[in-house]
PDB file of C-alpha atoms and ligand atoms in Angstrom:
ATOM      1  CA  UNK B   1     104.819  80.818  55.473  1.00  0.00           C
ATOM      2  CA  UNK B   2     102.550  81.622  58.133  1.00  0.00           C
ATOM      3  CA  UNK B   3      99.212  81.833  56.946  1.00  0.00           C
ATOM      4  CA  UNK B   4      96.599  81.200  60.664  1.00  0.00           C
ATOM      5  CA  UNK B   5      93.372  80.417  59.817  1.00  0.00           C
ATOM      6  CA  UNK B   6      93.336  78.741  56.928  1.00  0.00           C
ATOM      7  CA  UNK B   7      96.123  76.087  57.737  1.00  0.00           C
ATOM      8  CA  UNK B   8      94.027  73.858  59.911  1.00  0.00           C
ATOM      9  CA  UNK B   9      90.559  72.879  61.319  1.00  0.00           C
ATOM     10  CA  UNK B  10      88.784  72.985  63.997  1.00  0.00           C
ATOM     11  CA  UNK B  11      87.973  69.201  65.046  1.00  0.00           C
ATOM     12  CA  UNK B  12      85.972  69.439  68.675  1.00  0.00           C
ATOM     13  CA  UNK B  13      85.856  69.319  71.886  1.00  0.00           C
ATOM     14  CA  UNK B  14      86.298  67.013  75.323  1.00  0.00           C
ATOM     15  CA  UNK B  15      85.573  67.967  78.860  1.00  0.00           C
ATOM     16  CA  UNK B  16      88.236  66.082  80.678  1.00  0.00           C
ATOM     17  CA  UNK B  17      88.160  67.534  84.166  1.00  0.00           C
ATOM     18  CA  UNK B  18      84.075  67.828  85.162  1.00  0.00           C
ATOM     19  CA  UNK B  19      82.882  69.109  88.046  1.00  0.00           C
ATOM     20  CA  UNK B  20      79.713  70.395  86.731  1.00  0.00           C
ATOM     21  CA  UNK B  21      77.563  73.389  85.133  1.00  0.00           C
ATOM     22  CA  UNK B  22      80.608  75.667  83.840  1.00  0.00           C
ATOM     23  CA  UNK B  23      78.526  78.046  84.592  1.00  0.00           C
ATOM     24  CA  UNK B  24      79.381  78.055  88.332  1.00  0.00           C
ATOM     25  CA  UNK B  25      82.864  76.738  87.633  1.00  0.00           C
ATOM     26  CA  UNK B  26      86.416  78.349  86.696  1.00  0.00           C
ATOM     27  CA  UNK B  27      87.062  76.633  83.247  1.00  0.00           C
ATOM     28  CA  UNK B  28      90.460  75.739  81.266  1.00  0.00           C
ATOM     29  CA  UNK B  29      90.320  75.165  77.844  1.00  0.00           C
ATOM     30  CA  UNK B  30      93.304  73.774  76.334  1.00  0.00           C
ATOM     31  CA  UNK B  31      93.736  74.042  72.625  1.00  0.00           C
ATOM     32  CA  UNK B  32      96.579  72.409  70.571  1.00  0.00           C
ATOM     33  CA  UNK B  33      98.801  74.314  68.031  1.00  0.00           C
ATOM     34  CA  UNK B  34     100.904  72.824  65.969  1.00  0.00           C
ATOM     35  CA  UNK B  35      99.680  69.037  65.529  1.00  0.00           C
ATOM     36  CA  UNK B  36      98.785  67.499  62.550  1.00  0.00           C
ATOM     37  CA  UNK B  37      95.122  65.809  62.420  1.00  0.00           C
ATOM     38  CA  UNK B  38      97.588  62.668  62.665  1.00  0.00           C
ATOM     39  CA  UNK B  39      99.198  63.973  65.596  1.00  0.00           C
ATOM     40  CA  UNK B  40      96.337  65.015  67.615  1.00  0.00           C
ATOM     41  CA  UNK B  41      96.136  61.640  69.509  1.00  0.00           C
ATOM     42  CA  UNK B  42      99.465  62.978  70.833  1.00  0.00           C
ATOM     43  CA  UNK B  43      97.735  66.234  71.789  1.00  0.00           C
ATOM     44  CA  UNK B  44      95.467  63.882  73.768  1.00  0.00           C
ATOM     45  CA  UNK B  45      97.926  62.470  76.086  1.00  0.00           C
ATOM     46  CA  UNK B  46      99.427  65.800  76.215  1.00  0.00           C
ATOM     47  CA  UNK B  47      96.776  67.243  77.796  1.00  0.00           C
ATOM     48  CA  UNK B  48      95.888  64.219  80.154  1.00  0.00           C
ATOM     49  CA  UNK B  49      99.697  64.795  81.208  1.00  0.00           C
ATOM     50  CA  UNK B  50      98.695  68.487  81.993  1.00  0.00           C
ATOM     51  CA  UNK B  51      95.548  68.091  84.110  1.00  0.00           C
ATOM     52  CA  UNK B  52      98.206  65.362  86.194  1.00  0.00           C
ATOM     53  CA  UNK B  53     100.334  67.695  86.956  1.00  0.00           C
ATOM     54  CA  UNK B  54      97.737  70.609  87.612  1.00  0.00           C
ATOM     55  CA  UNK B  55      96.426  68.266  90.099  1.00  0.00           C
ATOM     56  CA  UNK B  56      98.882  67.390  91.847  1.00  0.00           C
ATOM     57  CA  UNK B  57     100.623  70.979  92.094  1.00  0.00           C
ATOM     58  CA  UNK B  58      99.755  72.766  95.422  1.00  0.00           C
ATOM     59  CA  UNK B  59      97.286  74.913  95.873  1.00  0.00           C
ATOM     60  CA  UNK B  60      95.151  73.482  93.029  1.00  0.00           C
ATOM     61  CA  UNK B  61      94.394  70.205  94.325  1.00  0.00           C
ATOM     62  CA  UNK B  62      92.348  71.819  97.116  1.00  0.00           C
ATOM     63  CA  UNK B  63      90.028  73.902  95.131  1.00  0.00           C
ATOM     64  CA  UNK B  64      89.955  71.412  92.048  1.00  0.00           C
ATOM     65  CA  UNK B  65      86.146  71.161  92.558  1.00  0.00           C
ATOM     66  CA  UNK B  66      85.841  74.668  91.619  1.00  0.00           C
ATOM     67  CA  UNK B  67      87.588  73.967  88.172  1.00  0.00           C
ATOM     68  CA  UNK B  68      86.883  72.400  84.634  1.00  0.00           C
ATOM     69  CA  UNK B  69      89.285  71.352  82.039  1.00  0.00           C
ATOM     70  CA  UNK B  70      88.003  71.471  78.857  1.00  0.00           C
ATOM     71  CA  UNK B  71      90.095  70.063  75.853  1.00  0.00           C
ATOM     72  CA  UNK B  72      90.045  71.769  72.366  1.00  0.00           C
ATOM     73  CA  UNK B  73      91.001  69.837  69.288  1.00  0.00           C
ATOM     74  CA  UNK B  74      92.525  71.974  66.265  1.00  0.00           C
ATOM     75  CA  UNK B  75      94.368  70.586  63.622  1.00  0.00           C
ATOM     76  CA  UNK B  76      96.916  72.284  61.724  1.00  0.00           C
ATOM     77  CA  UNK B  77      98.313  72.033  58.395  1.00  0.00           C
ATOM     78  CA  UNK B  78     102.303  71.329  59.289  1.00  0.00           C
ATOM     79  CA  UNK B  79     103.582  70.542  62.518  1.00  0.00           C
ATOM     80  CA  UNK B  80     105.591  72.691  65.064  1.00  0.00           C
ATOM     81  CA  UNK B  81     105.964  76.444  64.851  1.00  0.00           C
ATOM     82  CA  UNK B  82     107.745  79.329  63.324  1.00  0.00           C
ATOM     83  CA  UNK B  83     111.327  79.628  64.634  1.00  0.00           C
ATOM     84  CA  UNK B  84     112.927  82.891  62.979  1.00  0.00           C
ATOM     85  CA  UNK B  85     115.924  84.727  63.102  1.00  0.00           C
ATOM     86  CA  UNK B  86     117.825  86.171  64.824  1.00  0.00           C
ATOM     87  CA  UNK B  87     117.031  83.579  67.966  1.00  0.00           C
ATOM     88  CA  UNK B  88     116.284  80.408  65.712  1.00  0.00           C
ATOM     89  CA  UNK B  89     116.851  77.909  62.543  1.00  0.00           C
ATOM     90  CA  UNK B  90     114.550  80.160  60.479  1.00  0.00           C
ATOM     91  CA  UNK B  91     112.389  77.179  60.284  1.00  0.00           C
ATOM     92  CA  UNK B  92     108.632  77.715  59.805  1.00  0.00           C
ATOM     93  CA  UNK B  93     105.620  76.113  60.112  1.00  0.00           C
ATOM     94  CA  UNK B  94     102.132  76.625  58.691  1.00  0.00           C
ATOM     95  CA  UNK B  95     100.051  76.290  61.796  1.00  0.00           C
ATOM     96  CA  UNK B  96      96.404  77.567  62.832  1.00  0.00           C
ATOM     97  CA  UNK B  97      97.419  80.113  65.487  1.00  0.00           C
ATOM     98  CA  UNK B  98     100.739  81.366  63.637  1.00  0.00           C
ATOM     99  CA  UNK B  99     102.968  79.940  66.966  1.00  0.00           C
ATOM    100  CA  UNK B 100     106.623  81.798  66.753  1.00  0.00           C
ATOM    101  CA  UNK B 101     109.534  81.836  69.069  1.00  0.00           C
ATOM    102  CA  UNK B 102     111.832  84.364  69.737  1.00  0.00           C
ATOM    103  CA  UNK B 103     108.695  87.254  69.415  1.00  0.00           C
ATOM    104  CA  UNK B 104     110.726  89.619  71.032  1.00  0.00           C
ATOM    105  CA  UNK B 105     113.675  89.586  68.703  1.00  0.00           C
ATOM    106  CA  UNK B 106     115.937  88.459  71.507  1.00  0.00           C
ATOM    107  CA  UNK B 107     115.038  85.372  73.442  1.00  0.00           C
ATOM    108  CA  UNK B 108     114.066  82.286  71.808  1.00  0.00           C
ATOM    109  CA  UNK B 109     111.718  81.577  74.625  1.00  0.00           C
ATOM    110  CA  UNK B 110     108.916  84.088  74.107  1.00  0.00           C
ATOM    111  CA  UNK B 111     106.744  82.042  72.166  1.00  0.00           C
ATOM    112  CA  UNK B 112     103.493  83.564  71.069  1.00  0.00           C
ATOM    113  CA  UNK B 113     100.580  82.738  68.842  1.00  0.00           C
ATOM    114  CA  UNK B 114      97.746  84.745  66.958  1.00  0.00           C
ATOM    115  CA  UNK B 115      96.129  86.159  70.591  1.00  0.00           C
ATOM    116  CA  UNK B 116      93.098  87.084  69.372  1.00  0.00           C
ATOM    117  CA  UNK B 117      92.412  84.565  66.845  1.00  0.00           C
ATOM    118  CA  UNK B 118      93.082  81.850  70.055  1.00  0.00           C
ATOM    119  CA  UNK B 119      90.410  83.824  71.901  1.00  0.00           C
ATOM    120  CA  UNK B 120      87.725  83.712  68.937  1.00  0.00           C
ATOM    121  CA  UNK B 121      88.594  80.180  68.367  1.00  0.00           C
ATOM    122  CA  UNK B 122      87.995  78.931  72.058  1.00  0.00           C
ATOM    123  CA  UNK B 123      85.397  81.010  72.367  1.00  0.00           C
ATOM    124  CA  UNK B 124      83.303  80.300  69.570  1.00  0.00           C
ATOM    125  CA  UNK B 125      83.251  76.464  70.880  1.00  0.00           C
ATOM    126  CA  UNK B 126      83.458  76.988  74.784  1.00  0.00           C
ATOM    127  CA  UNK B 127      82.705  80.088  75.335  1.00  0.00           C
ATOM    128  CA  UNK B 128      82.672  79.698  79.247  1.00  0.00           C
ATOM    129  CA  UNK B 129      86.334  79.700  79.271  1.00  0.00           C
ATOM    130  CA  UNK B 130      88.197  81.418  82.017  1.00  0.00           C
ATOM    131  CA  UNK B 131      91.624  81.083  80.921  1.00  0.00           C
ATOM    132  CA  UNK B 132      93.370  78.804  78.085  1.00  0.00           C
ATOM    133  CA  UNK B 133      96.374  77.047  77.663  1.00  0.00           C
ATOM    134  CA  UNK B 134      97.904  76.912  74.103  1.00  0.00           C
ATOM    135  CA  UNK B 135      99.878  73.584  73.935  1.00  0.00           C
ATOM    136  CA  UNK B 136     102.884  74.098  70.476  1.00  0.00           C
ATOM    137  CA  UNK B 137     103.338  71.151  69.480  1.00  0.00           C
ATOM    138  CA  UNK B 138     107.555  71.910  69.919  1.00  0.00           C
ATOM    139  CA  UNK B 139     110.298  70.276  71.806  1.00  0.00           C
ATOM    140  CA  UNK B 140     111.999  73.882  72.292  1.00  0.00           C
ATOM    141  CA  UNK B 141     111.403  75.598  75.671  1.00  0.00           C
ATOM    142  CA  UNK B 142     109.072  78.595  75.422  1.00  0.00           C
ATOM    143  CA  UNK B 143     105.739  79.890  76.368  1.00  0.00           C
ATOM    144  CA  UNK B 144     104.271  83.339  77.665  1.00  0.00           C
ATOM    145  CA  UNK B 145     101.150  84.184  79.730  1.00  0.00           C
ATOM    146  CA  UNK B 146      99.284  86.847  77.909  1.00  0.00           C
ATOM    147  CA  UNK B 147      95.970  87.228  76.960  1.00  0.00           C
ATOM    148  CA  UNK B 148      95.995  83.197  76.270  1.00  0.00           C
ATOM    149  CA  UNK B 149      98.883  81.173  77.576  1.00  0.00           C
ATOM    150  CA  UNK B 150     101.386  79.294  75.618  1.00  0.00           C
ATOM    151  CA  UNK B 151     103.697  76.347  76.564  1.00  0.00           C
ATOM    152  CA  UNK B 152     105.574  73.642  74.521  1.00  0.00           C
ATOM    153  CA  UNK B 153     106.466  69.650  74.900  1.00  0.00           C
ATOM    154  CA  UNK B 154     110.073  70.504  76.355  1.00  0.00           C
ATOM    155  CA  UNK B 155     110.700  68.066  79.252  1.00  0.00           C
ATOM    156  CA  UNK B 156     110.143  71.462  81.932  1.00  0.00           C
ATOM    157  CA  UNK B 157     107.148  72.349  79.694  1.00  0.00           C
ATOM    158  CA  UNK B 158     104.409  71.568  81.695  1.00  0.00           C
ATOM    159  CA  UNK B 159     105.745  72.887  84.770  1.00  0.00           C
ATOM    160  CA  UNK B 160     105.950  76.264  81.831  1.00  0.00           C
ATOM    161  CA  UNK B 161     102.548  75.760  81.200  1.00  0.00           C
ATOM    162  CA  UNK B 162     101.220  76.332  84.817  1.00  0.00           C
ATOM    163  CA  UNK B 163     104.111  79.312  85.019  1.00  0.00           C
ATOM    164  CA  UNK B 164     102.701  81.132  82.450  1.00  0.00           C
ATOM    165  CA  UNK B 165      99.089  80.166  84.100  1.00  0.00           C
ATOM    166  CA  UNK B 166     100.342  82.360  86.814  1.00  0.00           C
ATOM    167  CA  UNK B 167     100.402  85.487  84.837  1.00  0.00           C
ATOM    168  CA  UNK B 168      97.565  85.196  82.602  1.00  0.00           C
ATOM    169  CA  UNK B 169      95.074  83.530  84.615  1.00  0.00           C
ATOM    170  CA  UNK B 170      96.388  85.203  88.220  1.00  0.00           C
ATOM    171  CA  UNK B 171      97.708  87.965  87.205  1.00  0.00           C
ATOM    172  CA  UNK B 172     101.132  87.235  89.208  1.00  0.00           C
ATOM    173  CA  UNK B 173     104.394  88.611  88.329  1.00  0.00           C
ATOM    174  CA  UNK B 174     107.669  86.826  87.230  1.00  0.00           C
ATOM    175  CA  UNK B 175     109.263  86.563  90.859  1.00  0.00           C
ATOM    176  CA  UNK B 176     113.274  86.292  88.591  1.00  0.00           C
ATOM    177  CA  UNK B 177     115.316  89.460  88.192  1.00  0.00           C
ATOM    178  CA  UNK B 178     116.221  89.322  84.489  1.00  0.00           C
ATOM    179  CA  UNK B 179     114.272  90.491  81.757  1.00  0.00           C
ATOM    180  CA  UNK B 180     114.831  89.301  78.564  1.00  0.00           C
ATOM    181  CA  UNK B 181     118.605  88.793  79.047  1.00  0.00           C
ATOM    182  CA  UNK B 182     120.920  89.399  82.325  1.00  0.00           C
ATOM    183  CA  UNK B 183     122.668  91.850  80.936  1.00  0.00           C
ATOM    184  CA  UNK B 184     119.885  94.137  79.877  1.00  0.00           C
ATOM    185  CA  UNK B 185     120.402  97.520  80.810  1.00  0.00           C
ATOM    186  CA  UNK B 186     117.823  99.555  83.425  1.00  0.00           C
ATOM    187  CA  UNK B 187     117.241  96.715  85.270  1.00  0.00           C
ATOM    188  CA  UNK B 188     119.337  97.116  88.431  1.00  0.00           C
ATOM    189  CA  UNK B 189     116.527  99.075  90.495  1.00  0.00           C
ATOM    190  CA  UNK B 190     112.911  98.570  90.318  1.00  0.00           C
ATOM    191  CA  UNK B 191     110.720 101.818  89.983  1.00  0.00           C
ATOM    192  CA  UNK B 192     109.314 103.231  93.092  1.00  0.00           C
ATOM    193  CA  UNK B 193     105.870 102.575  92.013  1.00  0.00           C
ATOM    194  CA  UNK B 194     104.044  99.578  93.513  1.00  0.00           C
ATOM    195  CA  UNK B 195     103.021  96.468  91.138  1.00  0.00           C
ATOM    196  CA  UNK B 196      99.865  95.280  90.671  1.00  0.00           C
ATOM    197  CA  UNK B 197     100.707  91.739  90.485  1.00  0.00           C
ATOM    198  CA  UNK B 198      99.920  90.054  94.476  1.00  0.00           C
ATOM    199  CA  UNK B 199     103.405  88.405  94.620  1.00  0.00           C
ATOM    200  CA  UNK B 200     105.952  91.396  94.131  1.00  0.00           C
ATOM    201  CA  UNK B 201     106.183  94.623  95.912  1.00  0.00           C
ATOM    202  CA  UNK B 202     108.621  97.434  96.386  1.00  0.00           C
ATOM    203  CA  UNK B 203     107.626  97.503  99.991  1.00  0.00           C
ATOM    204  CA  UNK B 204     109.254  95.941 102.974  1.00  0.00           C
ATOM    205  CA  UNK B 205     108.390  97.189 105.964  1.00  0.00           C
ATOM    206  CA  UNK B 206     106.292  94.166 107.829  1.00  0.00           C
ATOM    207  CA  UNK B 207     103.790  96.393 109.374  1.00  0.00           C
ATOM    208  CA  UNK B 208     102.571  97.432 105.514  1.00  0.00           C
ATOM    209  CA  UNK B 209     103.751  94.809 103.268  1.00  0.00           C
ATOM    210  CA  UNK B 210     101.133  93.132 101.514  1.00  0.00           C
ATOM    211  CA  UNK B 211     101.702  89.581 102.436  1.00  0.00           C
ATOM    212  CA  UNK B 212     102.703  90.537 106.133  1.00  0.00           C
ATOM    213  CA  UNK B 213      99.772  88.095 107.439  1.00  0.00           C
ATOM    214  CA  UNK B 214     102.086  85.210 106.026  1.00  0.00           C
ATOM    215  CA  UNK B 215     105.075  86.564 107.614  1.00  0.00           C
ATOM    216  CA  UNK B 216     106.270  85.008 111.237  1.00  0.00           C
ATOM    217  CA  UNK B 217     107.295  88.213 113.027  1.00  0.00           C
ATOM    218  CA  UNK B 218     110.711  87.194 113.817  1.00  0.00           C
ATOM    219  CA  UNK B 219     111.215  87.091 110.126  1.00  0.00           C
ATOM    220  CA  UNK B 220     114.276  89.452 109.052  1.00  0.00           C
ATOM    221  CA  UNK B 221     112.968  92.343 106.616  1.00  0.00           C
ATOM    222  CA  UNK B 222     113.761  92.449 104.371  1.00  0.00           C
ATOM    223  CA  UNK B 223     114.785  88.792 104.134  1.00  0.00           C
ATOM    224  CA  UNK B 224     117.631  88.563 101.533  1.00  0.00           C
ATOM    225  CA  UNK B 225     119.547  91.592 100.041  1.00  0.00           C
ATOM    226  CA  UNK B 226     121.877  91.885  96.976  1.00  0.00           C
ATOM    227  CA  UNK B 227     125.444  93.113  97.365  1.00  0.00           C
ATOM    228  CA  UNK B 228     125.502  93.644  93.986  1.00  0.00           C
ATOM    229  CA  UNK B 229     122.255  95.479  92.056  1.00  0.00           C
ATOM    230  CA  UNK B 230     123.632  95.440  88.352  1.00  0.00           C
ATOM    231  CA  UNK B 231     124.081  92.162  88.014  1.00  0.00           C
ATOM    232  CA  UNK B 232     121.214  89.139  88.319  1.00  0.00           C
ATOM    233  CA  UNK B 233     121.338  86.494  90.993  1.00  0.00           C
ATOM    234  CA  UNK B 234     122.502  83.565  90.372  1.00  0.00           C
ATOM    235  CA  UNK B 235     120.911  79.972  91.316  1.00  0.00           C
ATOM    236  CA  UNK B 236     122.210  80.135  95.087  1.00  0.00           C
ATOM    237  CA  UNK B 237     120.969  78.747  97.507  1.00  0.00           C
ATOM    238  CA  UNK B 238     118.245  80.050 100.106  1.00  0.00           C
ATOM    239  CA  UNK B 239     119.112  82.147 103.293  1.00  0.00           C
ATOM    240  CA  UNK B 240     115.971  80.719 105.412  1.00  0.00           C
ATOM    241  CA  UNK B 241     114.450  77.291 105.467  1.00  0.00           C
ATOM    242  CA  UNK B 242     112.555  76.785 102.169  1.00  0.00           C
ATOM    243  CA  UNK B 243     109.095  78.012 102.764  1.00  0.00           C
ATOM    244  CA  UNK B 244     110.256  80.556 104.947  1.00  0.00           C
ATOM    245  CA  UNK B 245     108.008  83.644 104.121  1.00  0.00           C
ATOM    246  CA  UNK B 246     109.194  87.141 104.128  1.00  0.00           C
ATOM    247  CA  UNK B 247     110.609  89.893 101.127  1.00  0.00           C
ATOM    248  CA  UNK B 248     113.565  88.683  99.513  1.00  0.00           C
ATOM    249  CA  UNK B 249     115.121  90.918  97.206  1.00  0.00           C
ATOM    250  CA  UNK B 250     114.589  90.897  93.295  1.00  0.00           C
ATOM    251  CA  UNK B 251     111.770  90.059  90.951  1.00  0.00           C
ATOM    252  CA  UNK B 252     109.156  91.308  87.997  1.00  0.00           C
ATOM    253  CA  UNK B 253     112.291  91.675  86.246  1.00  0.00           C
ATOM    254  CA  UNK B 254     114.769  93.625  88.111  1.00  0.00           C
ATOM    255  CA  UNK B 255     117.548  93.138  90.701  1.00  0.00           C
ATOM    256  CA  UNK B 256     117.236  95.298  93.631  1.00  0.00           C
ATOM    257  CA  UNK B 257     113.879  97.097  94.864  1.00  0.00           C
ATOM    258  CA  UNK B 258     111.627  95.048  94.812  1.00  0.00           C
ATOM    259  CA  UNK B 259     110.820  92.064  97.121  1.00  0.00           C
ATOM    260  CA  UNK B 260     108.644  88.720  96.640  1.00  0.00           C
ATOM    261  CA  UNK B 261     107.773  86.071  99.291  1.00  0.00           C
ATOM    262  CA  UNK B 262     110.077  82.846  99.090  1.00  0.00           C
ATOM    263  CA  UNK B 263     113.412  82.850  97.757  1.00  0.00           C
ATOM    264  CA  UNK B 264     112.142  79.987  95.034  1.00  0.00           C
ATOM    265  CA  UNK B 265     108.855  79.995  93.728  1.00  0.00           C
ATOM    266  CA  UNK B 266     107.316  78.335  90.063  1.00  0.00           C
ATOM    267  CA  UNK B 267     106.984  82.424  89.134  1.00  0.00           C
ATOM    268  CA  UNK B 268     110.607  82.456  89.516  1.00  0.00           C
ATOM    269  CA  UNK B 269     111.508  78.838  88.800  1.00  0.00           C
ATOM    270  CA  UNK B 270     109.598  76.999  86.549  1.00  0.00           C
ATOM    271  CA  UNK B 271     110.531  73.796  88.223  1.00  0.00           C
ATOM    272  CA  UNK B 272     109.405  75.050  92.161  1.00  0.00           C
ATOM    273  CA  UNK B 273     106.503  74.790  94.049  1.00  0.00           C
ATOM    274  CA  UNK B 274     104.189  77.938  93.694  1.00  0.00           C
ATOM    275  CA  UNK B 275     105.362  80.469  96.891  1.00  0.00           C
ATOM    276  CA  UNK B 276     102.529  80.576  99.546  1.00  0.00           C
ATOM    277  CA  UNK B 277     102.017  84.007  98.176  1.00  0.00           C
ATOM    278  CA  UNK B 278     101.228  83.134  95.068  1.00  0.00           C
ATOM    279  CA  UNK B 279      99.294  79.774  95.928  1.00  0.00           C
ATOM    280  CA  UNK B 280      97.253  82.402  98.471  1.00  0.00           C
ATOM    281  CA  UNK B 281      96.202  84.264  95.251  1.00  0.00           C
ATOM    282  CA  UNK B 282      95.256  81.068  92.979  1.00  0.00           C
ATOM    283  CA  UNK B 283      93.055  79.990  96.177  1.00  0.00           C
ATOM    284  CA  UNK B 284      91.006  83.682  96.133  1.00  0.00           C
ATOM    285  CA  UNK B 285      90.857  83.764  92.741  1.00  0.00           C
ATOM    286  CA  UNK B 286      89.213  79.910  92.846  1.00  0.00           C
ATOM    287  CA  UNK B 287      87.590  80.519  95.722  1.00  0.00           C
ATOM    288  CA  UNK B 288      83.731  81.944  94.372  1.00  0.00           C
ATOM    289  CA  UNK B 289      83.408  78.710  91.776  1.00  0.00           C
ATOM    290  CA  UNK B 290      83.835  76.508  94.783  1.00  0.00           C
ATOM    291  CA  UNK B 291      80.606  74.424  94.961  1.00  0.00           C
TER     292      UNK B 291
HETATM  293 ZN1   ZN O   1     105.327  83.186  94.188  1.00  0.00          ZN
END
């Protein structure tokens, strides 16, 4: 059964990253899903782990005085989350924010929780929050960066955590060419319409693009192509030095049309560096709670 709300408790809260008023600051809340009142220590060190690696992952160790991390205890009745058919066991879990894989009906990956009830929740006790990181209490791999982000204890999954921090705190786009599988269908070309997101574009042309300021000049353009648009790329290996900038081909989910930065970024990789695209974006969007 999945029953929200009433299978767990809200215990507190820590501030474990302060650099003052969060009025002025950017502020992450973390919030635990999935741990028992028992396991919540766990949760602890879990989130210690996180703020490490935030720390320590380029560009956010240069505007960390603009940011707070804010820690949000809630208990829940069972531990883990819901893992349904057709992707999973059909285990399930009573937990407070309802956390399921496989929300898509495809990939076991798309974990979600109870969006709005995570927002109320957080809010309600740190209302200040800028964005919020839902840690499921899982060893699968999953997560998703909606409205609140989600990520689980898998070895890569707090590398996943500041992936999906990219999309719903940055707004920036998955930088791989496959949507839910490789083999889904209309996926070969991306639509002629540009994307919001500051790290993909359907543009190449240097003199326009819109990270053309990063771009050395002697730069090909675009700076990888696909012989083959129906199928996705594979994990080959980059045609420039890594760190090259320029519009390599593929991204936000399609093969061919459409360009981002750096052949390997953490919006294409969970595992990489951020691009300097994308690390340009975290820095603006950091930049006015900079003391
Ligand atoms: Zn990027």
């Amino acid at each position: 059964m999945t029953m929200g709300v009433n299978d767990g408790t809200v215990i507190g809260s820590e501030l474990l990253l302060d650099h003052g008023s969060p009025i002025d600051r950017w502020n992450l809340t973390l919030v635990s899903e999935g741990y028992t009142e028992q396991e919540l220590p766990n949760f602890r060190l879990h989130s210690l782990e996180f703020v490490t690696l935030l720390l320590a992952t380029p560009p956010f160790a240069g505007p960390s005085a603009a940011i707070n991390v804010y820690r949000l205890d809630v208990a829940s009745s069972q531990s883990g989350a819901d893992d349904p058919a057709p992707c999973g066991t059909g285990a399930t879990a009573d937990t407070f924010f309802d956390a399921r894989f496989c929300a898509n009906g495809l990939d076991r990956r798309v974990l979600v929780v109870d969006t709005t009830l995570a927002l109320n929740t957080v809010y309600a006790e740190l209302p200040w929050s800028h964005a919020i990181l839902v840690i499921v209490n899982s060893p699968l791999s999953g997560g998703t960066g909606g409205g609140v982000a989600t990520t689980t204890l898998h070895p890569k999954g707090m590398a996943t955590g500041l992936h999906e921090l990219g999309h719903s705190a940055f707004g920036l786009a998955d930088e791989y060419d496959y949507a839910s599988t490789c083999n889904e269908s209309g996926r070969d070309f991306h639509p002629a319409v540009e994307p919001a997101a500051a790290n993909v574009t359907v543009n190449s042309s240097f003199s326009t693009l819109k990270w053309g300021h990063l771009v050395d000049p002697s730069t090909p353009m675009p700076t990888s192509t696909r012989d083959d648009c129906s199928v996705c790329e594979g994990p080959g290996l980059s045609p420039t030095t890594p760190g090259t900038v320029g519009a390599y081909t593929g991204g936000n989910h399609y093969h061919c049309g459409v360009f981002r930065g750096e052949y390997d970024c953490k919006m294409r990789a969970h595992g990489e560096p951020f691009c300097a695209v994308c690390q340009e974006r975290i820095n603006a969007a950091l930049f006015p709670f900079f003391p």
